[in-house]
Amino acid sequence: MTPSKEKNTRFTNLLREHNGLIYKVCYIYAEDSDHLNDLYQEVTANLWTGFDSFSGKSQISTWIYRVAINTCVSYIRRNARHSKSTALDENAFSVVDPGIERAEQLRQMYEMISLLGRLDKAIIMLWLDEYSYDEIASLTGLSRNNIATRIHRIKQRLANFETV
Amino acid sequence: MDHGLEDLKKHWKNLSSADGIDRLGIEAPTVSVGSKSIGNRRKLLRFYRVLTVISVLYIILAPGMLFPMGIFPTWALALLSIFFAAAAAMNIYMYSLIKAVNFSEMSTLDLLERVRTIYKVHIRQTIAGILIVIPILSMMLWYFYSDPSIFLGGVCGALVGALIGWRNNLRVIRYLREIESELASAYN
C-alpha cells in the first residue's frame, strides 16, 4: 500500500470511529442542517490537514475536540450571518437514551446550550465529556479559575431545568 | 449532582459512540472519500465566491469610474458590463453546483455524477467566456488602434488577463479531477 493510500485508510478509520464526536460538536454550533454539513466538512478538512502533525502526546479524542471546536468557532466568526447564537430546531436532539419523562428536560437543556456563547459551548461540551478543569483550560486557552466560574454559572442555568 | 445534569452527561457521552449519530436522530454520514476532495470543494467555493465579488464590483464601480475619464466609449463600457454580468451569473451558477456537493450525505455514485456535471459545465462556461470576450476585446483594440499607448496597454492587459484566466481554468480543472479520481477510487 502506498503511503498516501495508507494515510487515507487510517484517516477514514479515524473518522468512522470518531464520527459521533465530530458530529456532536458541529451539532452544538450549527443553526440548521446545511450549516451542520458545512461545519462537518470544514472540521474533516482541518483534521485531514493536521493529521500528519498529530504527535500522539494527547488522546486522539482530545485532539479531535481541539480541532473541531477551533474550526467551528473560526468558521462561525468568518461567516457573519452565523455570529449570533441561535436555538436549535425544536426536534434537533431526539433524546432516546433516558426515560421518557426526562426526554423533554434534556431537550430543553440542549436548547439552552445552543444559546450559549461560542466559548461557553466549548467549555460545557468538554465538561460533559468529563474533561478536567485543567484540560479544559489548556484546550480553550482560559485560566482554570475562569473555567471553574463559567462552568458553575452554566451548571446553575442548566439546573433550572430540574424543576421543569 | 442533579439528576438532570447526570442524564445530560450520560446522553452527551453516548453521542460519541459508534451509534451516536443515530441518537441525534440524523442519518449517519458516509465517509467514503478522502479529505482532499473536501478541501478542494472548499477551495472551489472560495474561488467562485471571489470571482463573483470581483464581477459584481466591476459592474457597480467601473462604469462610474471609467466613464468620466472619457477614454472609453460608452458602447465599450456597456459591453464590458454585460460581459461581467454574464461572468457573475456563471460564477454564481458554478458556486451553487459546487455547494450542492455534499460528501457526508450523497452516495459516491451521485457525487461522481455531480462532479462530472460540474466539470462539463466548467468547460462550457470557459468556451462561452472566450467566445464573449474575444469580440469585445477585438472591437476595443480596433477602436484604440490609432492611439499606440492605449493600444499597447490594452494588448498587454489582455495577455496578462488571458494568462491569469488560463491558470485559474487549469486550477479548477485540477481540483475537479482530483475529486473525481478520489471518488472513483472509493467507488471501485
Short mmCIF file of C-alpha atoms in Angstrom, two decimals:
data_model
loop_
_atom_site.label_atom_id
_atom_site.label_comp_id
_atom_site.label_asym_id
_atom_site.label_seq_id
_atom_site.Cartn_x
_atom_site.Cartn_y
_atom_site.Cartn_z
CA MET A 1 0.00 0.00 0.00
CA THR A 2 1.39 3.44 -0.91
CA PRO A 3 1.94 5.94 1.94
CA SER A 4 -0.88 8.21 0.70
CA LYS A 5 -3.32 5.29 0.45
CA GLU A 6 -2.27 4.08 3.84
CA LYS A 7 -2.83 7.55 5.28
CA ASN A 8 -6.24 7.70 3.61
CA THR A 9 -7.23 4.38 5.15
CA ARG A 10 -6.04 5.39 8.61
CA PHE A 11 -7.90 8.68 8.32
CA THR A 12 -11.10 7.05 7.10
CA ASN A 13 -10.94 4.64 10.05
CA LEU A 14 -10.39 7.54 12.42
CA LEU A 15 -13.44 9.32 11.01
CA ARG A 16 -15.58 6.20 11.26
CA GLU A 17 -14.55 5.68 14.86
CA HIS A 18 -14.99 9.28 15.97
CA ASN A 19 -17.82 10.43 13.74
CA GLY A 20 -20.13 10.79 16.72
CA LEU A 21 -17.71 13.11 18.49
CA ILE A 22 -17.18 15.29 15.42
CA TYR A 23 -20.86 15.44 14.64
CA LYS A 24 -21.97 16.29 18.13
CA VAL A 25 -19.55 19.22 18.34
CA CYS A 26 -20.74 20.50 14.95
CA TYR A 27 -24.30 19.96 16.06
CA ILE A 28 -23.94 22.22 19.05
CA TYR A 29 -22.60 25.02 16.82
CA ALA A 30 -24.90 24.52 13.83
CA GLU A 31 -28.02 26.51 13.08
CA ASP A 32 -29.59 24.13 10.60
CA SER A 33 -28.77 21.02 8.61
CA ASP A 34 -26.98 22.94 5.82
CA HIS A 35 -24.81 24.70 8.35
CA LEU A 36 -24.20 21.41 10.12
CA ASN A 37 -22.90 19.83 6.93
CA ASP A 38 -20.68 22.82 6.18
CA LEU A 39 -19.20 22.64 9.66
CA TYR A 40 -18.72 18.89 9.43
CA GLN A 41 -16.88 19.16 6.12
CA GLU A 42 -14.79 22.04 7.40
CA VAL A 43 -13.80 20.07 10.52
CA THR A 44 -12.99 16.98 8.46
CA ALA A 45 -10.81 19.01 6.11
CA ASN A 46 -8.91 20.52 9.04
CA LEU A 47 -8.48 17.13 10.71
CA TRP A 48 -7.00 15.86 7.45
CA THR A 49 -4.68 18.84 7.23
CA GLY A 50 -3.43 18.31 10.76
CA PHE A 51 -3.46 14.52 10.66
CA ASP A 52 0.26 14.23 10.00
CA SER A 53 1.15 16.64 12.76
CA PHE A 54 -0.78 14.75 15.43
CA SER A 55 2.01 13.60 17.71
CA GLY A 56 0.05 11.18 19.87
CA LYS A 57 1.01 13.01 23.06
CA SER A 58 -2.63 13.66 23.90
CA GLN A 59 -5.57 11.33 23.38
CA ILE A 60 -6.90 11.26 19.84
CA SER A 61 -10.36 12.33 21.09
CA THR A 62 -8.80 15.38 22.77
CA TRP A 63 -7.05 16.32 19.54
CA ILE A 64 -10.30 15.91 17.59
CA TYR A 65 -12.15 18.03 20.15
CA ARG A 66 -9.50 20.75 19.83
CA VAL A 67 -9.63 20.81 16.03
CA ALA A 68 -13.44 20.57 15.91
CA ILE A 69 -14.02 23.38 18.40
CA ASN A 70 -11.40 25.67 16.84
CA THR A 71 -12.80 25.03 13.38
CA CYS A 72 -16.42 25.65 14.38
CA VAL A 73 -15.57 28.82 16.28
CA SER A 74 -13.42 30.22 13.43
CA TYR A 75 -15.97 29.23 10.81
CA ILE A 76 -18.76 30.98 12.67
CA ARG A 77 -16.58 34.03 13.23
CA ARG A 78 -15.76 34.17 9.50
CA ASN A 79 -19.38 33.87 8.45
CA ALA A 80 -21.05 36.88 9.94
CA ARG A 81 -24.55 35.52 9.41
CA HIS A 82 -23.78 32.76 11.89
CA SER A 83 -22.30 35.03 14.50
CA LYS A 84 -25.35 35.08 16.73
CA SER A 85 -26.17 32.08 18.84
CA THR A 86 -29.39 30.56 17.69
CA ALA A 87 -31.59 27.98 19.29
CA LEU A 88 -31.55 24.62 17.61
CA ASP A 89 -34.56 23.31 15.82
CA GLU A 90 -37.15 22.02 18.28
CA ASN A 91 -36.53 18.45 17.16
CA ALA A 92 -32.78 18.87 16.83
CA PHE A 93 -31.93 16.39 19.54
CA SER A 94 -34.08 13.31 19.61
CA VAL A 95 -33.34 12.16 23.10
CA VAL A 96 -33.70 8.41 23.10
CA ASP A 97 -31.39 7.32 25.91
CA PRO A 98 -33.00 8.13 29.22
CA GLY A 99 -36.51 7.53 30.46
CA ILE A 100 -39.29 9.19 28.50
CA GLU A 101 -40.13 11.54 31.37
CA ARG A 102 -36.64 13.09 31.18
CA ALA A 103 -36.54 13.47 27.40
CA GLU A 104 -38.22 16.87 27.33
CA GLN A 105 -35.97 18.13 30.11
CA LEU A 106 -32.85 17.06 28.21
CA ARG A 107 -34.09 18.63 25.01
CA GLN A 108 -34.53 21.93 26.84
CA MET A 109 -31.04 21.65 28.29
CA TYR A 110 -29.57 21.15 24.83
CA GLU A 111 -31.58 24.11 23.61
CA MET A 112 -30.13 26.21 26.39
CA ILE A 113 -26.61 25.05 25.49
CA SER A 114 -27.20 26.01 21.87
CA LEU A 115 -27.94 29.55 23.05
CA LEU A 116 -24.65 29.90 24.93
CA GLY A 117 -21.70 31.87 23.59
CA ARG A 118 -19.12 30.09 21.42
CA LEU A 119 -16.62 29.63 24.23
CA ASP A 120 -19.17 28.56 26.82
CA LYS A 121 -20.45 25.94 24.38
CA ALA A 122 -16.94 24.53 24.07
CA ILE A 123 -16.45 24.56 27.83
CA ILE A 124 -19.71 22.80 28.64
CA MET A 125 -19.15 20.19 25.91
CA LEU A 126 -15.77 19.31 27.37
CA TRP A 127 -17.13 19.31 30.91
CA LEU A 128 -19.95 16.97 29.89
CA ASP A 129 -17.33 14.62 28.48
CA GLU A 130 -15.60 14.66 31.88
CA TYR A 131 -12.52 16.63 30.93
CA SER A 132 -10.80 18.11 33.98
CA TYR A 133 -10.75 21.86 34.56
CA ASP A 134 -7.04 21.89 33.74
CA GLU A 135 -7.61 20.08 30.45
CA ILE A 136 -10.46 22.43 29.52
CA ALA A 137 -8.26 25.41 30.42
CA SER A 138 -5.49 24.05 28.22
CA LEU A 139 -7.87 23.39 25.32
CA THR A 140 -9.62 26.75 25.45
CA GLY A 141 -6.70 28.93 26.49
CA LEU A 142 -8.54 30.29 29.54
CA SER A 143 -7.38 30.17 33.15
CA ARG A 144 -8.51 27.35 35.41
CA ASN A 145 -10.39 29.81 37.65
CA ASN A 146 -12.19 31.30 34.71
CA ILE A 147 -13.22 27.83 33.60
CA ALA A 148 -14.48 26.97 37.07
CA THR A 149 -16.55 30.15 37.25
CA ARG A 150 -18.03 29.69 33.79
CA ILE A 151 -18.91 26.04 34.45
CA HIS A 152 -20.53 26.97 37.73
CA ARG A 153 -22.69 29.58 36.01
CA ILE A 154 -23.70 27.27 33.17
CA LYS A 155 -24.50 24.47 35.59
CA GLN A 156 -26.72 26.82 37.55
CA ARG A 157 -28.60 27.71 34.38
CA LEU A 158 -28.90 24.06 33.41
CA ALA A 159 -30.02 23.11 36.91
CA ASN A 160 -33.04 25.37 36.47
CA PHE A 161 -34.46 22.73 34.17
CA GLU A 162 -34.54 20.31 37.12
CA THR A 163 -37.71 21.99 38.21
CA VAL A 164 -39.37 21.94 34.79
CA MET B 1 -25.01 16.12 41.09
CA ASP B 2 -28.55 16.82 39.88
CA HIS B 3 -30.29 14.00 38.06
CA GLY B 4 -30.86 16.24 35.04
CA LEU B 5 -27.18 17.04 34.71
CA GLU B 6 -26.26 13.39 35.20
CA ASP B 7 -28.64 12.40 32.42
CA LEU B 8 -27.27 15.14 30.22
CA LYS B 9 -23.70 13.95 30.82
CA LYS B 10 -24.64 10.35 30.10
CA HIS B 11 -26.52 11.28 26.95
CA TRP B 12 -23.73 13.53 25.72
CA LYS B 13 -21.06 10.87 26.27
CA ASN B 14 -23.16 8.28 24.48
CA LEU B 15 -23.29 10.52 21.42
CA SER B 16 -19.58 9.83 20.88
CA SER B 17 -20.18 6.13 20.48
CA ALA B 18 -20.40 4.36 17.15
CA ASP B 19 -24.19 4.72 17.04
CA GLY B 20 -24.05 8.24 18.45
CA ILE B 21 -25.26 9.76 15.21
CA ASP B 22 -28.43 7.67 15.36
CA ARG B 23 -29.05 9.11 18.79
CA LEU B 24 -29.11 12.57 17.24
CA GLY B 25 -31.94 11.41 15.02
CA ILE B 26 -30.00 12.08 11.82
CA GLU B 27 -28.70 9.80 9.15
CA ALA B 28 -25.12 8.62 9.65
CA PRO B 29 -22.82 10.34 7.20
CA THR B 30 -20.94 8.16 4.78
CA VAL B 31 -17.23 8.73 4.88
CA SER B 32 -16.24 7.28 1.57
CA VAL B 33 -13.98 9.99 0.33
CA GLY B 34 -10.57 11.29 1.34
CA SER B 35 -10.33 14.80 2.64
CA LYS B 36 -8.51 16.11 -0.40
CA SER B 37 -11.94 16.21 -2.04
CA ILE B 38 -13.40 18.09 0.90
CA GLY B 39 -10.51 20.56 0.83
CA ASN B 40 -10.82 21.03 -2.93
CA ARG B 41 -14.54 21.65 -2.66
CA ARG B 42 -13.80 24.36 -0.12
CA LYS B 43 -11.14 25.93 -2.37
CA LEU B 44 -13.51 25.91 -5.34
CA LEU B 45 -16.26 27.56 -3.30
CA ARG B 46 -13.83 30.25 -2.17
CA PHE B 47 -12.58 30.73 -5.73
CA TYR B 48 -16.06 31.25 -7.19
CA ARG B 49 -17.06 33.48 -4.30
CA VAL B 50 -14.10 35.77 -5.01
CA LEU B 51 -14.78 35.77 -8.77
CA THR B 52 -18.43 36.67 -8.17
CA VAL B 53 -17.46 39.55 -5.89
CA ILE B 54 -14.95 40.86 -8.47
CA SER B 55 -17.52 40.68 -11.28
CA VAL B 56 -20.22 42.41 -9.24
CA LEU B 57 -17.77 45.08 -8.04
CA TYR B 58 -16.82 45.79 -11.66
CA ILE B 59 -20.46 46.22 -12.67
CA ILE B 60 -21.13 48.53 -9.73
CA LEU B 61 -17.94 50.60 -9.71
CA ALA B 62 -16.17 50.53 -13.07
CA PRO B 63 -18.65 52.35 -15.36
CA GLY B 64 -18.96 55.20 -12.86
CA MET B 65 -15.18 55.49 -12.56
CA LEU B 66 -14.19 54.95 -16.20
CA PHE B 67 -16.91 56.96 -17.93
CA PRO B 68 -15.83 60.38 -16.57
CA MET B 69 -12.26 59.73 -17.79
CA GLY B 70 -13.58 59.96 -21.35
CA ILE B 71 -11.13 57.36 -22.70
CA PHE B 72 -13.54 54.51 -23.20
CA PRO B 73 -16.55 54.89 -25.48
CA THR B 74 -19.95 54.20 -23.92
CA TRP B 75 -20.54 51.11 -26.04
CA ALA B 76 -17.27 49.54 -24.76
CA LEU B 77 -18.21 50.14 -21.12
CA ALA B 78 -21.68 48.74 -21.78
CA LEU B 79 -20.26 45.63 -23.45
CA LEU B 80 -17.79 45.09 -20.61
CA SER B 81 -20.61 45.42 -18.07
CA ILE B 82 -22.60 42.82 -20.00
CA PHE B 83 -19.54 40.55 -20.02
CA PHE B 84 -19.05 40.88 -16.25
CA ALA B 85 -22.76 40.40 -15.61
CA ALA B 86 -22.61 37.15 -17.60
CA ALA B 87 -19.46 36.17 -15.70
CA ALA B 88 -21.16 36.87 -12.35
CA ALA B 89 -24.17 34.76 -13.37
CA MET B 90 -21.93 31.88 -14.47
CA ASN B 91 -19.88 32.09 -11.27
CA ILE B 92 -22.97 32.06 -9.09
CA TYR B 93 -24.27 29.06 -11.00
CA MET B 94 -20.98 27.19 -10.53
CA TYR B 95 -20.96 28.13 -6.85
CA SER B 96 -24.44 26.71 -6.37
CA LEU B 97 -23.48 23.48 -8.18
CA ILE B 98 -20.40 23.00 -6.01
CA LYS B 99 -22.26 23.95 -2.85
CA ALA B 100 -24.75 21.17 -3.58
CA VAL B 101 -21.94 18.58 -3.49
CA ASN B 102 -22.35 17.03 -0.07
CA PHE B 103 -19.77 14.40 0.82
CA SER B 104 -21.48 13.44 4.03
CA GLU B 105 -24.93 12.80 2.60
CA MET B 106 -24.68 11.82 -1.07
CA SER B 107 -23.70 8.40 -2.31
CA THR B 108 -20.34 8.01 -4.05
CA LEU B 109 -22.05 7.39 -7.38
CA ASP B 110 -24.21 10.52 -7.05
CA LEU B 111 -21.12 12.50 -6.11
CA LEU B 112 -19.24 11.20 -9.14
CA GLU B 113 -22.08 12.16 -11.47
CA ARG B 114 -22.37 15.58 -9.87
CA VAL B 115 -18.64 16.30 -10.15
CA ARG B 116 -18.62 15.20 -13.81
CA THR B 117 -21.56 17.52 -14.49
CA ILE B 118 -19.71 20.39 -12.82
CA TYR B 119 -16.68 19.63 -14.96
CA LYS B 120 -18.76 19.75 -18.15
CA VAL B 121 -20.41 23.00 -17.06
CA HIS B 122 -17.00 24.49 -16.35
CA ILE B 123 -15.71 23.59 -19.83
CA ARG B 124 -18.84 25.02 -21.47
CA GLN B 125 -18.57 28.20 -19.41
CA THR B 126 -14.90 28.60 -20.33
CA ILE B 127 -15.73 28.31 -24.04
CA ALA B 128 -18.68 30.71 -23.66
CA GLY B 129 -16.47 33.19 -21.80
CA ILE B 130 -13.82 33.10 -24.54
CA LEU B 131 -16.47 33.49 -27.25
CA ILE B 132 -17.92 36.53 -25.47
CA VAL B 133 -14.66 38.24 -24.59
CA ILE B 134 -12.85 37.88 -27.96
CA PRO B 135 -15.26 40.07 -29.98
CA ILE B 136 -15.41 42.66 -27.19
CA LEU B 137 -11.63 42.87 -26.95
CA SER B 138 -11.23 42.92 -30.73
CA MET B 139 -13.68 45.78 -31.08
CA MET B 140 -11.93 47.74 -28.33
CA LEU B 141 -8.45 47.14 -29.77
CA TRP B 142 -9.71 48.15 -33.22
CA TYR B 143 -11.15 51.32 -31.74
CA PHE B 144 -7.89 52.21 -29.97
CA TYR B 145 -5.64 51.20 -32.88
CA SER B 146 -4.86 54.82 -33.70
CA ASP B 147 -3.59 55.50 -30.16
CA PRO B 148 -0.42 53.37 -29.72
CA SER B 149 -0.10 53.83 -25.95
CA ILE B 150 -3.67 52.76 -25.18
CA PHE B 151 -3.48 50.03 -27.81
CA LEU B 152 -0.28 48.57 -26.32
CA GLY B 153 -1.66 48.86 -22.80
CA GLY B 154 -4.80 47.05 -23.95
CA VAL B 155 -2.82 44.25 -25.61
CA CYS B 156 -0.63 43.78 -22.50
CA GLY B 157 -3.70 43.82 -20.25
CA ALA B 158 -5.45 41.28 -22.45
CA LEU B 159 -2.40 39.00 -22.41
CA VAL B 160 -1.98 39.19 -18.64
CA GLY B 161 -5.74 38.64 -18.18
CA ALA B 162 -5.66 35.67 -20.53
CA LEU B 163 -2.72 34.14 -18.62
CA ILE B 164 -4.41 34.58 -15.24
CA GLY B 165 -7.68 33.25 -16.64
CA TRP B 166 -5.99 30.21 -18.17
CA ARG B 167 -4.09 29.49 -14.94
CA ASN B 168 -7.32 29.68 -12.96
CA ASN B 169 -9.03 27.47 -15.51
CA LEU B 170 -6.32 24.82 -15.10
CA ARG B 171 -6.58 25.10 -11.33
CA VAL B 172 -10.34 24.48 -11.38
CA ILE B 173 -9.83 21.51 -13.71
CA ARG B 174 -7.14 20.09 -11.40
CA TYR B 175 -9.36 20.41 -8.31
CA LEU B 176 -12.27 18.75 -10.08
CA ARG B 177 -10.07 15.99 -11.50
CA GLU B 178 -8.64 15.26 -8.04
CA ILE B 179 -12.11 14.99 -6.54
CA GLU B 180 -13.23 12.78 -9.40
CA SER B 181 -10.25 10.48 -9.09
CA GLU B 182 -10.65 10.16 -5.32
CA LEU B 183 -14.34 9.38 -5.72
CA ALA B 184 -13.65 6.89 -8.49
CA SER B 185 -11.13 5.00 -6.36
CA ALA B 186 -13.59 4.99 -3.44
CA TYR B 187 -16.30 3.63 -5.73
CA ASN B 188 -14.18 0.88 -7.29
#
